[in-house]
Tab-separated table of C-alpha atoms in Angstrom:
chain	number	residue	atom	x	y	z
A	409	UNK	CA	132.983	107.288	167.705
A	410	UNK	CA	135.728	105.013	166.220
A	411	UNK	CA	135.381	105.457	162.704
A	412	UNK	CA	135.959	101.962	161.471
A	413	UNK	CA	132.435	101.344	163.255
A	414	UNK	CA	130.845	103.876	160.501
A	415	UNK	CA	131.541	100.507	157.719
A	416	UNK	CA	128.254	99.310	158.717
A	417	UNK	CA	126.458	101.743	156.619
A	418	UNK	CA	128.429	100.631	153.546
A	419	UNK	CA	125.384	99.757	151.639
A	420	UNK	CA	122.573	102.382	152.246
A	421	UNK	CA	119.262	101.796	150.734
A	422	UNK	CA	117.261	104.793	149.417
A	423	UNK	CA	113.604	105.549	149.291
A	424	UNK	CA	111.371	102.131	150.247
A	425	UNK	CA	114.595	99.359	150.004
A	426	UNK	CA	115.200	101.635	153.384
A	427	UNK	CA	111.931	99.835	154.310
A	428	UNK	CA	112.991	96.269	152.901
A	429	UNK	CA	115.899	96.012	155.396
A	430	UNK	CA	113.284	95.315	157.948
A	431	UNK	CA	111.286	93.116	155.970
A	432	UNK	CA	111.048	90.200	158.191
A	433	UNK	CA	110.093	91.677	161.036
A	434	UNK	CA	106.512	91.191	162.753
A	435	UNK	CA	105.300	90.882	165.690
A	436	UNK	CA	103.810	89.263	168.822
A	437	UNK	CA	101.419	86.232	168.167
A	438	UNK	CA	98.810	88.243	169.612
A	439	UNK	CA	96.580	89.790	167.330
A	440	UNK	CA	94.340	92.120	167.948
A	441	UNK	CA	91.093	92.045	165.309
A	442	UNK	CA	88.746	94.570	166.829
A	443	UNK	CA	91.010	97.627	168.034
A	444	UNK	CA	90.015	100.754	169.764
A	445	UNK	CA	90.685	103.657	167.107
A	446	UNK	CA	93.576	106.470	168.238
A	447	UNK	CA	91.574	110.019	169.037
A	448	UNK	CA	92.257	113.041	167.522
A	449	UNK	CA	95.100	115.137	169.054
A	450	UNK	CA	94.495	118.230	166.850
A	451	UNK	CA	91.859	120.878	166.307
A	452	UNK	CA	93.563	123.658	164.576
A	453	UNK	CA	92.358	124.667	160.975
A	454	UNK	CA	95.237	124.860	158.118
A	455	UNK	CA	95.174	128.380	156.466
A	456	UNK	CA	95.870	126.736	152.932
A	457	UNK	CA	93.455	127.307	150.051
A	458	UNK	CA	94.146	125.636	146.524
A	459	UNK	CA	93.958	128.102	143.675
A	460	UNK	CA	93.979	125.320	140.320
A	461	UNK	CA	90.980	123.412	139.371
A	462	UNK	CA	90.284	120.095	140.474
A	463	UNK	CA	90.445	116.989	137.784
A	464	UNK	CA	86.751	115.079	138.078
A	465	UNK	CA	88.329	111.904	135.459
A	466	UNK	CA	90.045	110.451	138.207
A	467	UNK	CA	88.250	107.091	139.048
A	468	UNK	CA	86.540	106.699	142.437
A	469	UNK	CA	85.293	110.520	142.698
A	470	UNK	CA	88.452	110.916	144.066
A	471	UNK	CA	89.227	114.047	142.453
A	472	UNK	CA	93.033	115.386	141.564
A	473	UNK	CA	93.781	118.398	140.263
A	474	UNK	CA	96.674	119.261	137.242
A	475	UNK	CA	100.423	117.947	137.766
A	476	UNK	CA	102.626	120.569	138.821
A	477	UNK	CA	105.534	119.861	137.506
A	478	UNK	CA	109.652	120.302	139.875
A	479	UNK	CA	112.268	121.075	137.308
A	480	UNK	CA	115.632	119.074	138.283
A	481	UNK	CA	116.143	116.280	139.680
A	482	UNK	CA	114.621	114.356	142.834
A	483	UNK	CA	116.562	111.697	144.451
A	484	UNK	CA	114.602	111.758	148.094
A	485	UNK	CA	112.018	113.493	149.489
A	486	UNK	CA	112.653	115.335	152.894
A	487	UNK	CA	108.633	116.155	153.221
A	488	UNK	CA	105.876	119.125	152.277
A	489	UNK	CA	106.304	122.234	154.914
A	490	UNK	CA	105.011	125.502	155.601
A	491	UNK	CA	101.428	124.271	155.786
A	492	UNK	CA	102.244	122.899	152.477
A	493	UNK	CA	103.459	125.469	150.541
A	494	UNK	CA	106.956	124.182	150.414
A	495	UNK	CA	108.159	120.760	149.189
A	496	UNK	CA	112.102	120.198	150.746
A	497	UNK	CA	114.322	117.700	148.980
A	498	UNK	CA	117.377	116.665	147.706
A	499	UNK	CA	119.404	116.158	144.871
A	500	UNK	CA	122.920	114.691	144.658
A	501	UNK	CA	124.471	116.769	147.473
A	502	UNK	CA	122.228	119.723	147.955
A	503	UNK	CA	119.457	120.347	149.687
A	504	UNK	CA	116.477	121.961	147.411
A	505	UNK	CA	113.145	124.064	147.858
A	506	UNK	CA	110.018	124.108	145.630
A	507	UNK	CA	107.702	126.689	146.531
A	508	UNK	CA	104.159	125.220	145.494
A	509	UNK	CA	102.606	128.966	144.476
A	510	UNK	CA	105.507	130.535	142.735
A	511	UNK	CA	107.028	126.702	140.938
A	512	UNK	CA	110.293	128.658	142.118
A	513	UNK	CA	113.272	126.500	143.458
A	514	UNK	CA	116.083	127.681	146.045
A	515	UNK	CA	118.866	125.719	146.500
A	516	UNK	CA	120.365	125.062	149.796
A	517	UNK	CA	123.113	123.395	151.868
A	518	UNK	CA	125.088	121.184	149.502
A	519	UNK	CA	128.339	118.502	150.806
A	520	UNK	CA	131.613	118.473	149.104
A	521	UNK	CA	132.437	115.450	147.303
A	522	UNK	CA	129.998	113.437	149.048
A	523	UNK	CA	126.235	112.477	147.999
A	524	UNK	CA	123.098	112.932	150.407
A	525	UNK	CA	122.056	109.470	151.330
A	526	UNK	CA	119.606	109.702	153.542
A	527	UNK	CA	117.567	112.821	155.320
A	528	UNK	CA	114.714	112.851	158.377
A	529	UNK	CA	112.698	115.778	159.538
A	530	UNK	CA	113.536	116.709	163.094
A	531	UNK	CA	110.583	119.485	164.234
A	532	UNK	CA	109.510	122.009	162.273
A	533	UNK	CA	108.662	125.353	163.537
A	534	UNK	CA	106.409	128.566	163.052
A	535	UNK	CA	109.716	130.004	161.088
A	536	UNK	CA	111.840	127.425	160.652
A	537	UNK	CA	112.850	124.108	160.551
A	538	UNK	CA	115.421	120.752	161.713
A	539	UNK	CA	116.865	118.346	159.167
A	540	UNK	CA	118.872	115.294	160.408
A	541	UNK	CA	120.930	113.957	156.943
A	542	UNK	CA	123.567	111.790	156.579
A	543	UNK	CA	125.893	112.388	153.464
A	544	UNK	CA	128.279	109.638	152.197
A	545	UNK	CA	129.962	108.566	149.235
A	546	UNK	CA	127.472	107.063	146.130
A	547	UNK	CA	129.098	104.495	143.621
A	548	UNK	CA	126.089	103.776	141.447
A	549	UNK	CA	122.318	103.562	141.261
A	550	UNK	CA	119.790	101.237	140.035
A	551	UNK	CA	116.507	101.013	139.591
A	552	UNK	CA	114.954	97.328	139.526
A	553	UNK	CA	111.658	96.106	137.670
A	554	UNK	CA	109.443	97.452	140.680
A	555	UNK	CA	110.660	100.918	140.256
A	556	UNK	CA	112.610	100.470	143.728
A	557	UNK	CA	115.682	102.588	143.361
A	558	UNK	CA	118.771	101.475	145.105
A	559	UNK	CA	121.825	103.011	145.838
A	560	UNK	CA	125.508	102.127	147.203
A	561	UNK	CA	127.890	104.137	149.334
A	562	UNK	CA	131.784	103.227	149.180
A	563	UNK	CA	133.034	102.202	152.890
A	564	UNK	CA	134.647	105.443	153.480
A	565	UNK	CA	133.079	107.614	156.286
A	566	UNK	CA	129.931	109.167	156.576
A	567	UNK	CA	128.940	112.659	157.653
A	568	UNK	CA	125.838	112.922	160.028
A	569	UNK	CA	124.600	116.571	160.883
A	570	UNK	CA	121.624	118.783	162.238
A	571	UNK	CA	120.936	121.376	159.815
A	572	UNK	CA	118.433	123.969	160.804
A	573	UNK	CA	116.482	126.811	157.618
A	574	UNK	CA	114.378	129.030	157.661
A	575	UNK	CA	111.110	128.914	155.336
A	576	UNK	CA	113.314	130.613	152.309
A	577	UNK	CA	116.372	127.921	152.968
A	578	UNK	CA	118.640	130.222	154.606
A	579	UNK	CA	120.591	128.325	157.277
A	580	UNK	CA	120.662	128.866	160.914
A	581	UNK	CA	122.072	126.054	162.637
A	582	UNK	CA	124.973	123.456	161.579
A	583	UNK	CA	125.919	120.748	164.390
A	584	UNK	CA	128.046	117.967	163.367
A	585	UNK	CA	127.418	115.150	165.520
A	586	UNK	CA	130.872	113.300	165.190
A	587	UNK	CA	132.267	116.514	166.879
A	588	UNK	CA	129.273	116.701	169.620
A	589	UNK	CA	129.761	113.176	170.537
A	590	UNK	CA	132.815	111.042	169.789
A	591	UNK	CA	134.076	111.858	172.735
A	592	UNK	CA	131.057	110.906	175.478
A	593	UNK	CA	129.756	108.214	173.532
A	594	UNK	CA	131.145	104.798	171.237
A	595	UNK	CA	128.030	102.629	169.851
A	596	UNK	CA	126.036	105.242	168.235
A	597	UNK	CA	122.806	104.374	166.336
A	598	UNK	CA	122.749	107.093	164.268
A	599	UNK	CA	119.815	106.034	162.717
A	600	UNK	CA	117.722	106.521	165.817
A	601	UNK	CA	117.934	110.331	166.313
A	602	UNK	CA	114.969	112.361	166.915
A	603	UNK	CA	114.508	115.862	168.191
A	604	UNK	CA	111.828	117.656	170.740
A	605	UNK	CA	109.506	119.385	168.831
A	606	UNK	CA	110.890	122.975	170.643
A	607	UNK	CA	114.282	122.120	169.201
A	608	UNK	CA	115.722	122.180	172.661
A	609	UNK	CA	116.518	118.846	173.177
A	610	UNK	CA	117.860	115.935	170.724
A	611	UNK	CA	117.687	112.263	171.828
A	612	UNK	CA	120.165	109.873	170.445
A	613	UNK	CA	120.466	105.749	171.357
A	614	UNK	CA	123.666	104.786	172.095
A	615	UNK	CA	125.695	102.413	174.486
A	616	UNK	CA	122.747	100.646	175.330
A	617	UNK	CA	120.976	103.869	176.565
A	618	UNK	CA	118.610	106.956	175.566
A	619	UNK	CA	120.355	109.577	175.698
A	620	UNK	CA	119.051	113.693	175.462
A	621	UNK	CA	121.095	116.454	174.827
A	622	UNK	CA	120.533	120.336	175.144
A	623	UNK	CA	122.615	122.190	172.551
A	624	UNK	CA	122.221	125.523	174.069
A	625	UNK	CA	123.719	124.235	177.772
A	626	UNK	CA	126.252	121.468	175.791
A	627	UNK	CA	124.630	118.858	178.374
A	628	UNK	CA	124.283	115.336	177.705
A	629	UNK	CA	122.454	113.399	179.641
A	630	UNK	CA	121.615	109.334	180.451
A	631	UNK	CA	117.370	109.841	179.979
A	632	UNK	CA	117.411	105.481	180.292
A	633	UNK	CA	119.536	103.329	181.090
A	634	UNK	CA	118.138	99.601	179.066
A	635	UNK	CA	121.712	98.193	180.858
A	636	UNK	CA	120.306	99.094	184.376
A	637	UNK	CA	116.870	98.093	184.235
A	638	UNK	CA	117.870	94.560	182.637
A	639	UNK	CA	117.011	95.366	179.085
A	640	UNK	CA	119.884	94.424	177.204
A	641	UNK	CA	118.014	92.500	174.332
A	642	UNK	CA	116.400	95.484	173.179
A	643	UNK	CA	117.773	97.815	170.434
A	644	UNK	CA	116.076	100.803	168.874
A	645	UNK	CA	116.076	101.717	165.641
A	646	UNK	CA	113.680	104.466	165.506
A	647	UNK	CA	111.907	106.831	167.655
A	648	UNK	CA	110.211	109.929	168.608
A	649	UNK	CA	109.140	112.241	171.736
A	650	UNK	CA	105.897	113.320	172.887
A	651	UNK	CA	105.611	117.503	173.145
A	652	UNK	CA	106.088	117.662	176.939
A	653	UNK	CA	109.497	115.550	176.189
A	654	UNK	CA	107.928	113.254	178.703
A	655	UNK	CA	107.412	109.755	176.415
A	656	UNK	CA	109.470	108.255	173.851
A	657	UNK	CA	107.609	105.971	171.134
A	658	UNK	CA	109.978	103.809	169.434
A	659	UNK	CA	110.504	101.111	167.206
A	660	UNK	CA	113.128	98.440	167.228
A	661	UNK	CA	113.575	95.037	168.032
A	662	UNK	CA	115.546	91.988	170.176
A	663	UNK	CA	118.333	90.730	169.611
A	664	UNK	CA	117.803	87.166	169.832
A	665	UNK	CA	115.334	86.851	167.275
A	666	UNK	CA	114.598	88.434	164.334
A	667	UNK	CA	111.175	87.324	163.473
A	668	UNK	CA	108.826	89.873	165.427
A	669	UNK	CA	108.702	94.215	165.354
A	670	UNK	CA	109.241	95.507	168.469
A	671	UNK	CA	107.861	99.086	169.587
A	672	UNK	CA	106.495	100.350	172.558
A	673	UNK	CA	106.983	103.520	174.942
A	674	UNK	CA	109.582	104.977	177.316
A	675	UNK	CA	108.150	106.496	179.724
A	676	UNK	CA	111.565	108.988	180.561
A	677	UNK	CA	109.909	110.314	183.811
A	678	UNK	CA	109.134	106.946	185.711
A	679	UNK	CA	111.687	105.037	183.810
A	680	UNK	CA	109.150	102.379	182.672
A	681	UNK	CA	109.378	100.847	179.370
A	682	UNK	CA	106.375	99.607	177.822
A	683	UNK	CA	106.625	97.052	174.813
A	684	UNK	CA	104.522	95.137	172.119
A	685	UNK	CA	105.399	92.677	169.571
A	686	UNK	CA	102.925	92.225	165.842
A	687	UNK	CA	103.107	89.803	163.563
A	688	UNK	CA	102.838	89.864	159.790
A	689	UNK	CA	104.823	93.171	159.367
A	690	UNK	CA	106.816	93.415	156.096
A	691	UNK	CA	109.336	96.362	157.784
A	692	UNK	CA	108.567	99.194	159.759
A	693	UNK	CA	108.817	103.392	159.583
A	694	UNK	CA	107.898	104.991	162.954
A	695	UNK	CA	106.188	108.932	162.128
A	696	UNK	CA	104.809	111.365	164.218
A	697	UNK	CA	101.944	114.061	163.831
A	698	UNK	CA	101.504	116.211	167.382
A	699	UNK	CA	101.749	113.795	169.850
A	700	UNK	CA	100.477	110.402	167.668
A	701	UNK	CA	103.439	108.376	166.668
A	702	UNK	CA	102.476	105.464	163.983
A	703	UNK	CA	104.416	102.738	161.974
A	704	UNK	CA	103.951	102.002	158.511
A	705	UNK	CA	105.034	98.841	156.989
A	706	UNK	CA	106.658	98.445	152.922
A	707	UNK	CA	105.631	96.106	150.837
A	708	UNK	CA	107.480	93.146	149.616
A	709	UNK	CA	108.711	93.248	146.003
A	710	UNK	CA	106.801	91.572	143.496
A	711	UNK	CA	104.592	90.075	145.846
A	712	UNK	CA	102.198	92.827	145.956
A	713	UNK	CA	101.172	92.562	149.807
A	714	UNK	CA	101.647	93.871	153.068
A	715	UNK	CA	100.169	94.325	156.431
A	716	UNK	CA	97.651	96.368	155.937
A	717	UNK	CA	97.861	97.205	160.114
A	718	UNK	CA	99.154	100.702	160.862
A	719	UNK	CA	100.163	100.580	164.673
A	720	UNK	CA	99.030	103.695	166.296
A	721	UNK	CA	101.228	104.788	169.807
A	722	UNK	CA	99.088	107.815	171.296
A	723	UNK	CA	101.673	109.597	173.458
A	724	UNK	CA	99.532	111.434	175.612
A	725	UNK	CA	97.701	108.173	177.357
A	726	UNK	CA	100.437	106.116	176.255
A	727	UNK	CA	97.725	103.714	174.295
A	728	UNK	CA	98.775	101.550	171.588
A	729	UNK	CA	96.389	100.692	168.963
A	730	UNK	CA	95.940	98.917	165.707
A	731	UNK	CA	94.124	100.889	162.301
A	732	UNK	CA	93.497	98.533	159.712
A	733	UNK	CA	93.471	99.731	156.383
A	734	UNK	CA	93.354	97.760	153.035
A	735	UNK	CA	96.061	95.662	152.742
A	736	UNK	CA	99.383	98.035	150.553
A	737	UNK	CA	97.767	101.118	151.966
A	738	UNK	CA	99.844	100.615	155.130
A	739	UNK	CA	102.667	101.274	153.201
A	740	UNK	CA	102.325	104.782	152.343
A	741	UNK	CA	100.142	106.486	155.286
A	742	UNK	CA	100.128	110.266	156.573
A	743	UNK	CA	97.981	111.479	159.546
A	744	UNK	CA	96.668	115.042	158.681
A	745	UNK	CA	97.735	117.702	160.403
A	746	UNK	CA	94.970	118.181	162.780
A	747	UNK	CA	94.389	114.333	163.221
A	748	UNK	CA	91.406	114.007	161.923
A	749	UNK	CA	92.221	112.157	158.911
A	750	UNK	CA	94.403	109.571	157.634
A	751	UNK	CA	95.544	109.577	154.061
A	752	UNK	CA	97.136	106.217	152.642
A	753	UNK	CA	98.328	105.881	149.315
A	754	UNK	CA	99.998	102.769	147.108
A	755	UNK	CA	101.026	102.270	143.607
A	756	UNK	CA	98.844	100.457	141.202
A	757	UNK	CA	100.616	97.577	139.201
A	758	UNK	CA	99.661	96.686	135.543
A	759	UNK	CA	99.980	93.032	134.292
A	760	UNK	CA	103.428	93.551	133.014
A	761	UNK	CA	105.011	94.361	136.603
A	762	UNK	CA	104.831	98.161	135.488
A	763	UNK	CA	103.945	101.017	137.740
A	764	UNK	CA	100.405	102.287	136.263
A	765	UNK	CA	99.301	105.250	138.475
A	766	UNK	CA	98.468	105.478	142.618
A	767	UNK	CA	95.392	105.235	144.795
A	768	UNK	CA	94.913	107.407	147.446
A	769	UNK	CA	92.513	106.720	150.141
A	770	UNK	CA	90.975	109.022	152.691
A	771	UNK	CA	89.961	107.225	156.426
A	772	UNK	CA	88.530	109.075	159.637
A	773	UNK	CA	90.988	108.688	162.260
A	774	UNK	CA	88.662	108.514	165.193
A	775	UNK	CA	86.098	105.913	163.953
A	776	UNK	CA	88.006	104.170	160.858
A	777	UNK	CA	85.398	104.638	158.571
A	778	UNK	CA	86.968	104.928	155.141
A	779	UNK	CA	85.415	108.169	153.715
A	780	UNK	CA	86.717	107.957	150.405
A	781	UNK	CA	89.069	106.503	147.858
A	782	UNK	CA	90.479	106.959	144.447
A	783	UNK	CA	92.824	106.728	141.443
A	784	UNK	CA	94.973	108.500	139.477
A	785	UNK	CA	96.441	106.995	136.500
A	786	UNK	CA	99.633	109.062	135.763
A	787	UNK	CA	102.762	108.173	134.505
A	788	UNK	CA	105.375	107.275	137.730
A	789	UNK	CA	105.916	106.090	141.171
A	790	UNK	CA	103.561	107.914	144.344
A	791	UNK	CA	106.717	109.180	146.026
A	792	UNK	CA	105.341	110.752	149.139
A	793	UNK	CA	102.152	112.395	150.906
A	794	UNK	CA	100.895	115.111	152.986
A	795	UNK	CA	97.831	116.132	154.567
A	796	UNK	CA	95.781	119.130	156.327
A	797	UNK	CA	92.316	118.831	157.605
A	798	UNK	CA	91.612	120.202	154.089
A	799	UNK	CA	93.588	119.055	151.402
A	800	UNK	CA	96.144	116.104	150.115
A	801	UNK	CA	99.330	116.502	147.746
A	802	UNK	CA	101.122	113.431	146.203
A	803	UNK	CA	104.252	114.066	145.154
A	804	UNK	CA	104.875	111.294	141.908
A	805	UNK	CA	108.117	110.692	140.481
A	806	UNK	CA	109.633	109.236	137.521
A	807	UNK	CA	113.186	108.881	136.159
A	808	UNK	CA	114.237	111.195	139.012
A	809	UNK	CA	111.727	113.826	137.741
A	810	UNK	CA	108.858	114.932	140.119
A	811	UNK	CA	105.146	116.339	140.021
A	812	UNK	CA	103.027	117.069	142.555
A	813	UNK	CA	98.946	116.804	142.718
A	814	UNK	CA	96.743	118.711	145.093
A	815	UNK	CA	93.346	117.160	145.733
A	816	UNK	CA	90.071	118.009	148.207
A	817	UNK	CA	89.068	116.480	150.795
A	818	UNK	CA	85.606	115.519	150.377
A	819	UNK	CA	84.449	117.720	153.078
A	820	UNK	CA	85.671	120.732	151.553
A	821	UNK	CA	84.311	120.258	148.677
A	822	UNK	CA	80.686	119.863	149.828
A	823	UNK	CA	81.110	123.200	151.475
């Protein structure tokens, strides 16, 4: 890849402004007010059992239990592993682990005179697991009146690599994709790159195309060609790939308008390409738990609102489905690792535009029902979430500083 085509990543925004890029995009004029819910893909039990006492002063019943607090700093959040034992993040340019039973922190891969700026989760395995980051040069930082930090790159180069560690953040695998690629391919998104969840195979968009490539055999390899089957207006900004590497889910949008989210489903066996467009979508993140891909939308600054539609892609019967939660709680969503739940959370507001605490709610994926909700009135910004079928952790953050809080699911703790 030409290098001078890397300037469009000049200005990189961190943590939700990543979100407000996007922020006029909806979708189709269709609207769908009675959806079928997504089913449960999981029905595995997670092995984790809290050891702290639960808080009962939270409001709601909602019950949290004592901040644990992450010496350092935190300047993203990479994502709870290990059954959540582990939180992975990173700080300046180094990767960091926080193991949630011992409060001890490794630190990891670091760049050389250049900042992290952005980092996805690939797949994560029984002993390890796949990082995508992208490292670049940071000129400043700011944080505005909504606690939405900011950040600037200069318009030299960027580096973009698969890292692969183990559980104690030893590293196993290094590709640089610059060297994997440049030669095969010009227009890459980088931004689209997502990863089977056997590690085999990584997808990337580029040229108009999906492309898959198997590190082990060096093989790249045209998986859809938008070019040949007349799809031109199409471009993909995010995606992800059912188990059996059969589906893509994906979210994007066309490139004569800018008004509507596009997503849908490539079907990379009969070449088909399903899409849908939504309406009333503030920006978009595409996830993935097993084989149920969902977008979550960000809210717009000082407005206080957003969808309050999470749009649910079930890769297995290649359904797509709407969840309607309660309006800012589609900004911050996680589906539990067994599927049975869906966690949202938002930050609560105070008259003077201040950041006063989060609310986590607790819905049953299958039916909708909301099954509980709560606050928590702490001191920072609800960062990021993760779920089991038994348990929630927030992580919260302020002035770069983090804390995480465990709670129970309500079913556990009427056992």
């Amino acid at each position: 890849m030409n290098r001078s085509n890397k300037k469009r990543y000049c200005w990189i925004i961190r943590i939700f402004s990543l979100l407000i890029m996007f922020s006029l995009s909806g979708c189709s004029n269709k609207k769908e007010n009675e959806a079928e819910r997504p089913t449960s893909n999981y029905d595995s039990e997670s092995d984790i059992q809290k050891k702290s006492e639960l808080n009962d002063e939270s409001e709601g019943g909602y019950r949290y239990s004592d901040a644990v607090n992450i010496k350092g700093n935190i300047d993203g959040m990479i994502g709870f592993m290990n059954n959540g034992k582990k939180l992975v993040y990173w700080s300046g340019n180094q990767i960091n682990m926080f193991d949630l039973e011992t409060s001890d922190i490794k630190e990891g891969f670091s760049f050389n005179n250049k900042s992290i700026m952005s980092v996805k989760l690939l797949c994560e395995e029984e002993s390890c697991f796949y990082l995508y980051v992208v490292a670049g040069q940071r000129e400043e930082m700011d944080t505005d009146v909504d606690g939405l930090e900011v950040s600037s790159s200069s318009c030299g180069t960027e580096d973009y690599k698969i890292l692969c560690f183990d559980y104690e953040l030893h590293q196993i695998e290094n590709y640089d994709l610059d060297e994997l690629w440049s030669e095969q391919l010009s227009d890459i998104h980088y931004e689209s790159i997502c990863m089977s969840k056997d590690a085999s195979t990584i997808y990337v968009y580029a040229d108009n195309a999906l492309y898959s490539y198997k590190p082990n055999f060096q093989k790249l390899v045209t998986a859809y060609d938008f070019s040949e089957k007349k799809k031109t207006d199409i471009s993909m900004k995010q995606m992800e790939v059912s188990t059996d590497k059969k589906r893509v889910a994906f979210v994007g949008c066309e490139l004569d308008q800018d008004k509507y989210l596009l997503y849908g489903i490539i079907d990379l066996e009969n070449k088909e390409i399903t899409t849908k467009q939504t309406e009333n979508a503030y920006g978009s993140n595409l996830h993935i738990q097993g084989d149920t891909a969902y977008i979550t939308d960000s809210e717009i600054p000082r407005e206080y609102k957003a969808s309050g539609m999470i749009h649910c892609i079930d890769l297995t019967n290649k359904k797509i489905t709407d969840f309607t939660v309660d309006n800012l709680e589609s900004t911050n969503a996680y589906l539990s690792s067994n599927g049975k739940y869906l966690i949202t959370g938002y930050n609560t507001v105070a008259e003077d535009g201040t950041i006063h605490g989060y609310c986590i709610g607790v819905y049953d994926f299958k039916t909708g029902e909301l099954i509980e909700k709560g606050k928590n009135t702490v001191d920072g910004r609800l960062y990021g979430l993760c779920a089991t079928d038994k348990f929630a952790l927030q992580l919260v953050t302020k002035d770069r500083c983090g804390s995480i809080y465990h709670s129970e699911l309500r079913s556990e703790r009427t056992k």
